[in-house]
Coordinates of C-alpha atoms and ligand atoms in Angstrom, one line a residue:
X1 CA -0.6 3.0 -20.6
X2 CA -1.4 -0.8 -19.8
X3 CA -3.0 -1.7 -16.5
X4 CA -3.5 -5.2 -17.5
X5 CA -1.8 -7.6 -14.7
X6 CA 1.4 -9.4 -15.4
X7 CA 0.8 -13.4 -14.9
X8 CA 2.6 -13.0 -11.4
X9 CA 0.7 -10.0 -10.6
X10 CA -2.2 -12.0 -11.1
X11 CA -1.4 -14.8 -9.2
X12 CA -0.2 -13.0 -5.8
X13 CA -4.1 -10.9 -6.4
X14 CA -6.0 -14.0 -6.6
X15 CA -3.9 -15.5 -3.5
X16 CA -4.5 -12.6 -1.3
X17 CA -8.4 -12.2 -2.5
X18 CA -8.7 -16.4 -1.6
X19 CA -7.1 -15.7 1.4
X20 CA -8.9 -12.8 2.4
X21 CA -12.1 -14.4 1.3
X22 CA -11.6 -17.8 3.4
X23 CA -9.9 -16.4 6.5
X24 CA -11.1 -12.7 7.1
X25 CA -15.1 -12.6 5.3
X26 CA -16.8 -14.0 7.9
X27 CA -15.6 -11.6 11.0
X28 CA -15.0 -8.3 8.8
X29 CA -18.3 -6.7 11.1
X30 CA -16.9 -8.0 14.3
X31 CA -13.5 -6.6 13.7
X32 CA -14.9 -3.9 12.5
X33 CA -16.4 -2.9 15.9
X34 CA -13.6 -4.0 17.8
X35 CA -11.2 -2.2 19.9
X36 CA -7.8 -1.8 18.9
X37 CA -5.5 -2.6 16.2
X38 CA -5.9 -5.9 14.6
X39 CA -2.6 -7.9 16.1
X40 CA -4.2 -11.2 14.5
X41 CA -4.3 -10.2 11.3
X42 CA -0.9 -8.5 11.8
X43 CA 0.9 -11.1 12.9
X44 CA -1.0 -13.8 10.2
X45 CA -0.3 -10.9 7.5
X46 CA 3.3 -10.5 8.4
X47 CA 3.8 -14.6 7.8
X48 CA 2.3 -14.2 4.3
X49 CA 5.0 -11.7 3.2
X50 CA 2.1 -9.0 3.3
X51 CA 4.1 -6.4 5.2
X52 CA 7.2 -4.3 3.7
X53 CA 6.4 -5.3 0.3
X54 CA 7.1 -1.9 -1.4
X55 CA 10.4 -1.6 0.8
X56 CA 13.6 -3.1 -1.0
X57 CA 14.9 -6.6 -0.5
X58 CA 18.4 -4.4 0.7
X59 CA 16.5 -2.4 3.3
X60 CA 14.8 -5.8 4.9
X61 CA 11.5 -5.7 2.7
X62 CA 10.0 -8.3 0.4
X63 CA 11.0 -6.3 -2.6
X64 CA 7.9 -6.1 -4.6
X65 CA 6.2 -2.9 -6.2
X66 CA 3.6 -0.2 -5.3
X67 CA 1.3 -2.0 -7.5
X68 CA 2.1 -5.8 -5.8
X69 CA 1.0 -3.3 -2.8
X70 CA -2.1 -1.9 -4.1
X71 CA -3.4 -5.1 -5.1
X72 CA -2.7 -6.4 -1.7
X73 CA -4.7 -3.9 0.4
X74 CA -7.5 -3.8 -1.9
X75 CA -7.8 -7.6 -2.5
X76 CA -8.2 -7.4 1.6
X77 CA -10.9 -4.7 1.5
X78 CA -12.9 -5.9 -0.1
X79 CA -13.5 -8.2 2.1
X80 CA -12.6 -7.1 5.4
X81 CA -11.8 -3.0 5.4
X82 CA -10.5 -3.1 8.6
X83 CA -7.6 -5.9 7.8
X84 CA -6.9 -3.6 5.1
X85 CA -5.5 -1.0 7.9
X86 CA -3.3 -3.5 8.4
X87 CA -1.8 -3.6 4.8
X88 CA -1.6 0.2 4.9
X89 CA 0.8 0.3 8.0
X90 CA 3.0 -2.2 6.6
X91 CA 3.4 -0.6 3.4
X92 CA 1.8 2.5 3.1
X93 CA 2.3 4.4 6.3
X94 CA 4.8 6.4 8.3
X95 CA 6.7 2.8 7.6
X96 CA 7.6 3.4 3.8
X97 CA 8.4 7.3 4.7
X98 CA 10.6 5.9 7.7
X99 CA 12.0 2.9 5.3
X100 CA 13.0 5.5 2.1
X101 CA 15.1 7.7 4.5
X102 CA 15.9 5.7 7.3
X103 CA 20.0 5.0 7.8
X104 CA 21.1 1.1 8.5
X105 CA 21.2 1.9 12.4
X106 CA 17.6 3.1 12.3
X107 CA 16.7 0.2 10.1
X108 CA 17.9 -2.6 12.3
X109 CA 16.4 -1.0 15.2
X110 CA 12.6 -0.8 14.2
X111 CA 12.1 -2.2 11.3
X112 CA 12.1 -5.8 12.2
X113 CA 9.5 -5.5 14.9
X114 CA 7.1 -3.5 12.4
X115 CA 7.7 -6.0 9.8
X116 CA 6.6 -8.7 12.0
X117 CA 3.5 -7.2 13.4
X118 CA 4.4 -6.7 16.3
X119 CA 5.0 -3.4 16.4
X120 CA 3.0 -0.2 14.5
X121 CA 4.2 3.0 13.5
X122 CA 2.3 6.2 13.6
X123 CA 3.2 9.7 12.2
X124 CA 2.7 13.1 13.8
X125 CA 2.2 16.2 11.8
X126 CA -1.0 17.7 12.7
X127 CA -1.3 19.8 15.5
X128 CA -3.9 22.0 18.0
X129 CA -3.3 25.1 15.4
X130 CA -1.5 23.4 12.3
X131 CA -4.1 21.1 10.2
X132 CA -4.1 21.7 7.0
X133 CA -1.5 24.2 7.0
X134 CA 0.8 21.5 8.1
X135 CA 3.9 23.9 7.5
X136 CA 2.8 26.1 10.3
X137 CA 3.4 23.0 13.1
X138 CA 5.2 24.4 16.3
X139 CA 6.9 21.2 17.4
X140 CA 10.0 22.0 18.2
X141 CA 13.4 20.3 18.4
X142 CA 16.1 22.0 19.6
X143 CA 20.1 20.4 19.1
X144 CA 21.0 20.3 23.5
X145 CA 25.0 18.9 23.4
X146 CA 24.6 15.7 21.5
X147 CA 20.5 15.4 22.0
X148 CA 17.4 17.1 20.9
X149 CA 15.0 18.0 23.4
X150 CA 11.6 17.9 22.1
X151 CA 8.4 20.8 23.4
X152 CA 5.6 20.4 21.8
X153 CA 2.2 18.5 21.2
X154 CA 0.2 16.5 18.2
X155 CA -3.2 15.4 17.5
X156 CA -5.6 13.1 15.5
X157 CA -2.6 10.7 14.5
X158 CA -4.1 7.1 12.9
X159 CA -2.6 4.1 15.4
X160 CA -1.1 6.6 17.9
X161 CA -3.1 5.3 20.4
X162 CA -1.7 1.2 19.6
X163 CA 1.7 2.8 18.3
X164 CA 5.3 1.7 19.8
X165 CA 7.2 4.3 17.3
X166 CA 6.3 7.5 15.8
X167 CA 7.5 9.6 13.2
X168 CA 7.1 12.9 14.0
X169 CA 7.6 16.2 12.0
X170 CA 9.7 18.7 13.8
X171 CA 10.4 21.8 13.6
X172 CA 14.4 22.9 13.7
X173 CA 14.3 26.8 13.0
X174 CA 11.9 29.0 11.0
X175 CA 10.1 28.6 7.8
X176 CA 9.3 25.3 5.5
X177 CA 13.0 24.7 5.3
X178 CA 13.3 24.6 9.0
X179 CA 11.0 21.2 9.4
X180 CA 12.1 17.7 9.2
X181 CA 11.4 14.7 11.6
X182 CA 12.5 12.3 14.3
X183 CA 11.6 8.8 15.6
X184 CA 10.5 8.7 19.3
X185 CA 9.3 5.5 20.6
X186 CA 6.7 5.1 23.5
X187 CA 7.7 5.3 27.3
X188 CA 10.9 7.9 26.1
X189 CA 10.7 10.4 29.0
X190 CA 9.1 13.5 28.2
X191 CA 7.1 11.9 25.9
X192 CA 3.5 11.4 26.9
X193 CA 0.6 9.4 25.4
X194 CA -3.1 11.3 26.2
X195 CA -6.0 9.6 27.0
X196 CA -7.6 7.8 23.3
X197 CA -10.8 9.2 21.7
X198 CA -12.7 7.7 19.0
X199 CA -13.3 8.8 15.0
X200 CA -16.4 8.2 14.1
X201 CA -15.1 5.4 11.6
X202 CA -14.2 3.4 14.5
X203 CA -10.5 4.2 14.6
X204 CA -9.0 5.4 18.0
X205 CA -6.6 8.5 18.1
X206 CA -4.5 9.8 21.0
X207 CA -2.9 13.5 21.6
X208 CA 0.8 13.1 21.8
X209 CA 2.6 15.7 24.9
X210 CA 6.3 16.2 24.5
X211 CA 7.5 18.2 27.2
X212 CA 11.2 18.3 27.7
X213 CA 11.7 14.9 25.6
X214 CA 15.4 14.0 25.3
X215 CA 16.6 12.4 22.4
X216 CA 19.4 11.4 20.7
X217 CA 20.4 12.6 17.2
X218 CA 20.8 9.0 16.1
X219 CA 16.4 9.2 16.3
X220 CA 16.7 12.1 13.4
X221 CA 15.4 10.7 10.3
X222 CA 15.4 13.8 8.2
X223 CA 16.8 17.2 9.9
X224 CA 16.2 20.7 8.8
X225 CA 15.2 21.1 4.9
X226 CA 13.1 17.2 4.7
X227 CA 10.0 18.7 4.9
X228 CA 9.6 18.4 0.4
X229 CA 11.0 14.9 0.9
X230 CA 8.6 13.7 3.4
X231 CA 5.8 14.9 1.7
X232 CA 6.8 13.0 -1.4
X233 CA 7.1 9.7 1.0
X234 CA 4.3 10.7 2.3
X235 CA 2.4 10.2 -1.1
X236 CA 2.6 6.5 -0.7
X237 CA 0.7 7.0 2.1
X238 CA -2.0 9.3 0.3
X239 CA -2.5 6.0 -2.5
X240 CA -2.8 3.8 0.1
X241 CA -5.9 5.7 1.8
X242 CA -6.9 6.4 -1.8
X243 CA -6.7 2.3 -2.8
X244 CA -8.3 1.5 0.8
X245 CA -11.6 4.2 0.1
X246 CA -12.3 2.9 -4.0
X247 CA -12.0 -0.6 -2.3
X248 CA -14.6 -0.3 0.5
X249 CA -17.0 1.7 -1.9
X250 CA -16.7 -1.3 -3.8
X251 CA -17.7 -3.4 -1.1
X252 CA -20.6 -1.3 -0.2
X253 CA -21.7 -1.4 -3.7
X254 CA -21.1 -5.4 -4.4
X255 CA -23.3 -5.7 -1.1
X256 CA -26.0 -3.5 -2.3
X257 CA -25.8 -5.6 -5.9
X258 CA -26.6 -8.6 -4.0
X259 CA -29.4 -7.1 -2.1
X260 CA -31.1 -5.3 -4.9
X261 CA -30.9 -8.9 -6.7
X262 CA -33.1 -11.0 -3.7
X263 CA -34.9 -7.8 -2.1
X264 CA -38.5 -7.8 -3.6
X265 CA -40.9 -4.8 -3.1
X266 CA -43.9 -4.5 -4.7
X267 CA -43.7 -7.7 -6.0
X268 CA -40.3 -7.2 -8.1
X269 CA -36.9 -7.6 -7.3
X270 CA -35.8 -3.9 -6.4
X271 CA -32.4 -4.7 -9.2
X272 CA -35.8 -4.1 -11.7
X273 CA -36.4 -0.5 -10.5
X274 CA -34.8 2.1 -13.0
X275 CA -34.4 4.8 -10.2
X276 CA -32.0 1.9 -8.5
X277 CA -30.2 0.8 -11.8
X278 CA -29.3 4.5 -12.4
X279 CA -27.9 4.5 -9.0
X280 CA -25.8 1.7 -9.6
X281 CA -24.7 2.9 -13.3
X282 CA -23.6 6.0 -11.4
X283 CA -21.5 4.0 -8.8
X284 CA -19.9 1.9 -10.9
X285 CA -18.6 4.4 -13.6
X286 CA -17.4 6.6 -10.4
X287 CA -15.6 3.6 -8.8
X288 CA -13.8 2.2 -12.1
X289 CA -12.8 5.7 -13.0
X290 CA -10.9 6.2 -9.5
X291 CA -9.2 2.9 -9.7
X292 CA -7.9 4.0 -13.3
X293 CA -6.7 6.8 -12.1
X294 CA -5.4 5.2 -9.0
X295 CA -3.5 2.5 -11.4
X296 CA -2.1 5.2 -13.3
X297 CA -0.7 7.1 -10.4
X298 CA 1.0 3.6 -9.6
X299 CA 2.0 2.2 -12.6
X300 CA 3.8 5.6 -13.3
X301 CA 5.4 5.5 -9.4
X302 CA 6.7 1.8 -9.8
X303 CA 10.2 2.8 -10.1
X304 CA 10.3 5.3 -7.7
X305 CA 8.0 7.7 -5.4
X306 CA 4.3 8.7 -6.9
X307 CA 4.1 12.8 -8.4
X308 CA 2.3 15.0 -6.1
X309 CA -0.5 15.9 -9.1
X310 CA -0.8 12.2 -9.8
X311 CA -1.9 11.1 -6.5
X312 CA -3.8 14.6 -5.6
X313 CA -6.2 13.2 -8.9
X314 CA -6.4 9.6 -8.1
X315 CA -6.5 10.5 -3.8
X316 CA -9.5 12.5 -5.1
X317 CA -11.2 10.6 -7.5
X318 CA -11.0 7.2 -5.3
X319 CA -12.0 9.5 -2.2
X320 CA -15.3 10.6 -3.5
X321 CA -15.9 7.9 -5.6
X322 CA -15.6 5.4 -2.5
X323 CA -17.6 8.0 -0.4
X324 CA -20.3 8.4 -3.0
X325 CA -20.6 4.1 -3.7
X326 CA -21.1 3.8 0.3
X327 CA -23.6 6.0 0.6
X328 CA -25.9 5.1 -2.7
X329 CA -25.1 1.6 -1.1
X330 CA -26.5 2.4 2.4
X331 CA -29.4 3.7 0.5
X332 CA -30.4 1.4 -1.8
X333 CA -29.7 -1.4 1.3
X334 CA -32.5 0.6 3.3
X335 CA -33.1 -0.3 7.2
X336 CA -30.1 -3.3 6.5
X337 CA -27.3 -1.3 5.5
X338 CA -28.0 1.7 8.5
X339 CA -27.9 -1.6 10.9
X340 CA -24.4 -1.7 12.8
X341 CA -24.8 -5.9 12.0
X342 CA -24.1 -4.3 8.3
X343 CA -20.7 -3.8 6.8
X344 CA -22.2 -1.2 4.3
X345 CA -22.2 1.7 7.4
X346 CA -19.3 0.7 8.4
X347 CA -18.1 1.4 4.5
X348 CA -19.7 4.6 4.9
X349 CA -17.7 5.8 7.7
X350 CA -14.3 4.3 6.6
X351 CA -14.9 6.1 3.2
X352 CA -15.8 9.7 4.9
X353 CA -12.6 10.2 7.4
X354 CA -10.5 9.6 4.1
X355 CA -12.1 12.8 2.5
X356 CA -10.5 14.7 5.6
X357 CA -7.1 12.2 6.5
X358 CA -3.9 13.0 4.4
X359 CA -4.9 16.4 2.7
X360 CA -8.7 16.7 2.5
X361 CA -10.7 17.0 -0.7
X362 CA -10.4 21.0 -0.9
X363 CA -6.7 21.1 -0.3
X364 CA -6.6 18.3 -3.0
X365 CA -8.4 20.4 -5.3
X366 CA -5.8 23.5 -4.6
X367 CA -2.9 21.0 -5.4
X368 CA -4.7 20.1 -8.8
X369 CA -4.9 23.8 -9.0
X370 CA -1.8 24.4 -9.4
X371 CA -0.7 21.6 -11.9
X372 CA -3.6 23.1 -13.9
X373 CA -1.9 26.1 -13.9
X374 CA 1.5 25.8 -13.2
X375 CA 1.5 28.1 -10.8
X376 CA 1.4 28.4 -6.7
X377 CA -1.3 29.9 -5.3
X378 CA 0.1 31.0 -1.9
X379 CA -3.4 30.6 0.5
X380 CA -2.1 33.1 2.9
X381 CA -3.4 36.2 3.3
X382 CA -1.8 38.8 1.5
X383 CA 1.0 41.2 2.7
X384 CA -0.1 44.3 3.5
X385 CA 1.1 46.8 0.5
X386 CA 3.8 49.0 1.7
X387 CA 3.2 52.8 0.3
X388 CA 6.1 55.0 0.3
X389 CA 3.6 57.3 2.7
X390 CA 3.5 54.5 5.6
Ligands
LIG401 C1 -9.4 9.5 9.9 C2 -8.3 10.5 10.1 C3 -7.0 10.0 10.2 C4 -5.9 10.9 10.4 N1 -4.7 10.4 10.6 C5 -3.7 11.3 10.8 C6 -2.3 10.8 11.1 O1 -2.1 9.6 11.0 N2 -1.4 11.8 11.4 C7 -1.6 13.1 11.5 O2 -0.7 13.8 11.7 N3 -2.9 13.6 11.2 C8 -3.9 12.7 10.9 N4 -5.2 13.2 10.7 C9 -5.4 14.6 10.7 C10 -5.5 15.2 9.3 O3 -4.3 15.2 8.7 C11 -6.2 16.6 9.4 O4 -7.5 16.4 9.9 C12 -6.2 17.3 8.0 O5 -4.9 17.7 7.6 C13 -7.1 18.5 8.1 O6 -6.8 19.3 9.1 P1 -7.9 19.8 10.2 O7 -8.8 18.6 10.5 O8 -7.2 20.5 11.2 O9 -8.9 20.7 9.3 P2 -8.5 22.3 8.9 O10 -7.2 22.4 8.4 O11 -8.9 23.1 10.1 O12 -9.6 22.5 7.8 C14 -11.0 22.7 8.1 C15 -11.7 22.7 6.7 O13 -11.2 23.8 5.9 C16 -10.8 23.3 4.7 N5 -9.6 24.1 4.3 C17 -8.5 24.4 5.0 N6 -7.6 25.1 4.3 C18 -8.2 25.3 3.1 C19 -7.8 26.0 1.9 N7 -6.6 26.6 1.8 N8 -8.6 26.0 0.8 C20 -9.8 25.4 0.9 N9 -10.3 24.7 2.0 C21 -9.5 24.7 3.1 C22 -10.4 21.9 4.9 O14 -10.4 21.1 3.7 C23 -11.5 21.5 5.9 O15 -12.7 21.1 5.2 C24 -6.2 12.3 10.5 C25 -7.5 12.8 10.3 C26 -8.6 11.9 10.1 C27 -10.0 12.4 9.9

């Protein structure tokens, strides 16, 4: 398999990275500890042909590939994590789910708006009672004349607090089969936004109430039996968390390079320490196997949507990996990198939500599980036996 970068490939990287590197650097702390989503960067991003890439010319996007994508948000990262959200919800997000299965009415309607930066879409699957049993969500939509109305509620949803449109799964009768999803823009009535909380990576989420929410059919995206097909779109999303956490490992670990490099304690530069090097040996073979993994997870998805046991390794690999850089980086970086004036702890936390967000490292490992060996491994508990006695 060849990873190397076609000429063009390299070219729209080493824009990106210039850009990022120039425009973005020298406030990546203070939008980092910002409130709300970064509209700025949006808007600037959305100029640059940074948004829709991985959605088709015919559908409105720029027409480029996953990998055009990947190199995008990491080239950002690594610079500034936060503008890297940015890259994710114009090309990773509910947006590229929304954009695979969205018909040309839908289309027109939000997709220019998103594609501009003005607008941001957030998805809704988790619930109160349905985390990472995601099947078992209660949402309901029930067909009323030529509407759906809507009952239900959803939590911990990344933008939902800054979001104009959502994509929310649905439930339309019983079982897996019976889930698909809908688009239900703020201020529908019904429809009610809950006060925001904060993540401890800086990120604000708000409950979503539905209560009676009218809406029309023409806001179904997929009905009753999308659930498989939303999860596969939705394992764009899982390699853009996975490209975002190998990326701001990296940046913790580049900063703690620099550090150990000029930090002198007992009269050498702490780089000369072997317990350090060993550190950094560590990092650095975790992070470059991720982002092979990662690459091959892409460069197999190019033409199409990523396999689910493809991106379960690489959302692993980069997960940890990026998790594990941050926090040898924090280390290693002392006083410095625990300081909020640091990027390093802000790496730290960006790189520990993503071990939870989009099918946590354990339910990961049960996915992997079962490619291993080819088999499902129900994790509900079993039936009770039936004897001919009872
Ligand atoms: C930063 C962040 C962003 C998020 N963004 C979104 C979003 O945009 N939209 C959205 O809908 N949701 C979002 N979520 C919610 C996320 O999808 C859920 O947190 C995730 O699915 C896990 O569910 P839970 O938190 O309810 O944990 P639970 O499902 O209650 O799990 C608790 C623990 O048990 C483990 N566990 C559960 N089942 C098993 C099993 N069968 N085998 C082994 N271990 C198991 C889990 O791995 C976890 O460690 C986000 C979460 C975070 C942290």
């Amino acid at each position: 398999m060849d990873f190397d970068l076609t000429t063009d490939q390299q070219m729209f990287y080493d824009m990106v990275r210039r850009f990022a590197e120039k425009e973005l650097a020298a406030n990546a702390v203070e939008r980092a500890h910002a409130d709300g989503y970064p509209w700025d960067v949006a808007e600037k991003f959305a100029e640059m042909g940074l948004l829709g890439i991985t959605i088709a010319e015919n559908r409105g996007g720029i027409g480029g590939s996953l990998t055009d994508a990947i190199l995008a948000i990491q080239a950002v990262a690594e610079f500034c994590p936060r503008s890297a959200d940015v890259v994710q919800a114009g090309n990773f997000g509910a947006i590229r789910t929304f954009a695979e299965y969205a018909d040309d009415e839908q289309l027109a309607r939000f997709l220019p708006d998103l594609l501009a930066g003005r607008a941001v879409m957030s998805v809704g699957m988790s619930e109160p009672d349905a985390g990472s049993s995601v099947t078992e969500l209660k949402t309901m939509a029930v067909a009323d004349g030529d509407d759906f109305l809507v009952n239900g509620s959803k939590v911990y949803g990344t933008n939902s607090a800054e979001a104009d449109v959502f994509l929310i799964y649905l439930r339309f009768g019983p079982g897996t089969d019976g889930i698909g999803s809908a688009l239900i823009e703020k201020g529908t009535p019904g429809f009610e936004i809950g006060p925001s909380y904060r993540y401890m990576n800086g990120e604000d989420w708000a409950p979503l109430y539905f209560q009676d929410c009218r809406i029309p059919k023409a806001n179904i995206l997929l009905g009753a039996g999308g659930f498989k097909r939303q999860i596969s779109g939705f394992n764009i999303e899982r390699l853009g968390n996975a490209a975002r956490a190998v990326a701001v490992g990296r940046k913790a670990f580049i900063e703690a390079c620099e550090h150990a490099k000029t930090r002198r304690q007992f009269g050498r530069d702490i780089c000369e320490f072997q317990g350090l090097q060993w550190k950094f040996a560590e990092m650095h073979m975790r992070l470059e196997a991720a982002q092979l993994l990662l690459m091959r997870a892409v460069t197999k998805a190019d033409s199409g949507l990523p396999s689910a046991q493809d991106t379960a390794l690489a959302k692993l690999a980069c997960n940890e990996a990026g998790f594990y850089a941050a926090n040898e980086a924090l280390q290693i970086m002392g006083a410095q990198g625990f300081s909020e004036d640091n990027i390093v702890q802000y790496c730290l936390r960006r790189t520990r939500g993503w071990m939870i967000a989009g099918g946590s490292s354990e339910i990961l490992k049960n996915r992997i599980a079962e490619g291993i060996f080819e088999r499902r491994f129900s994790q509900r508990p079993p039936r009770p036996q039936t004897t001919k006695d009872s």
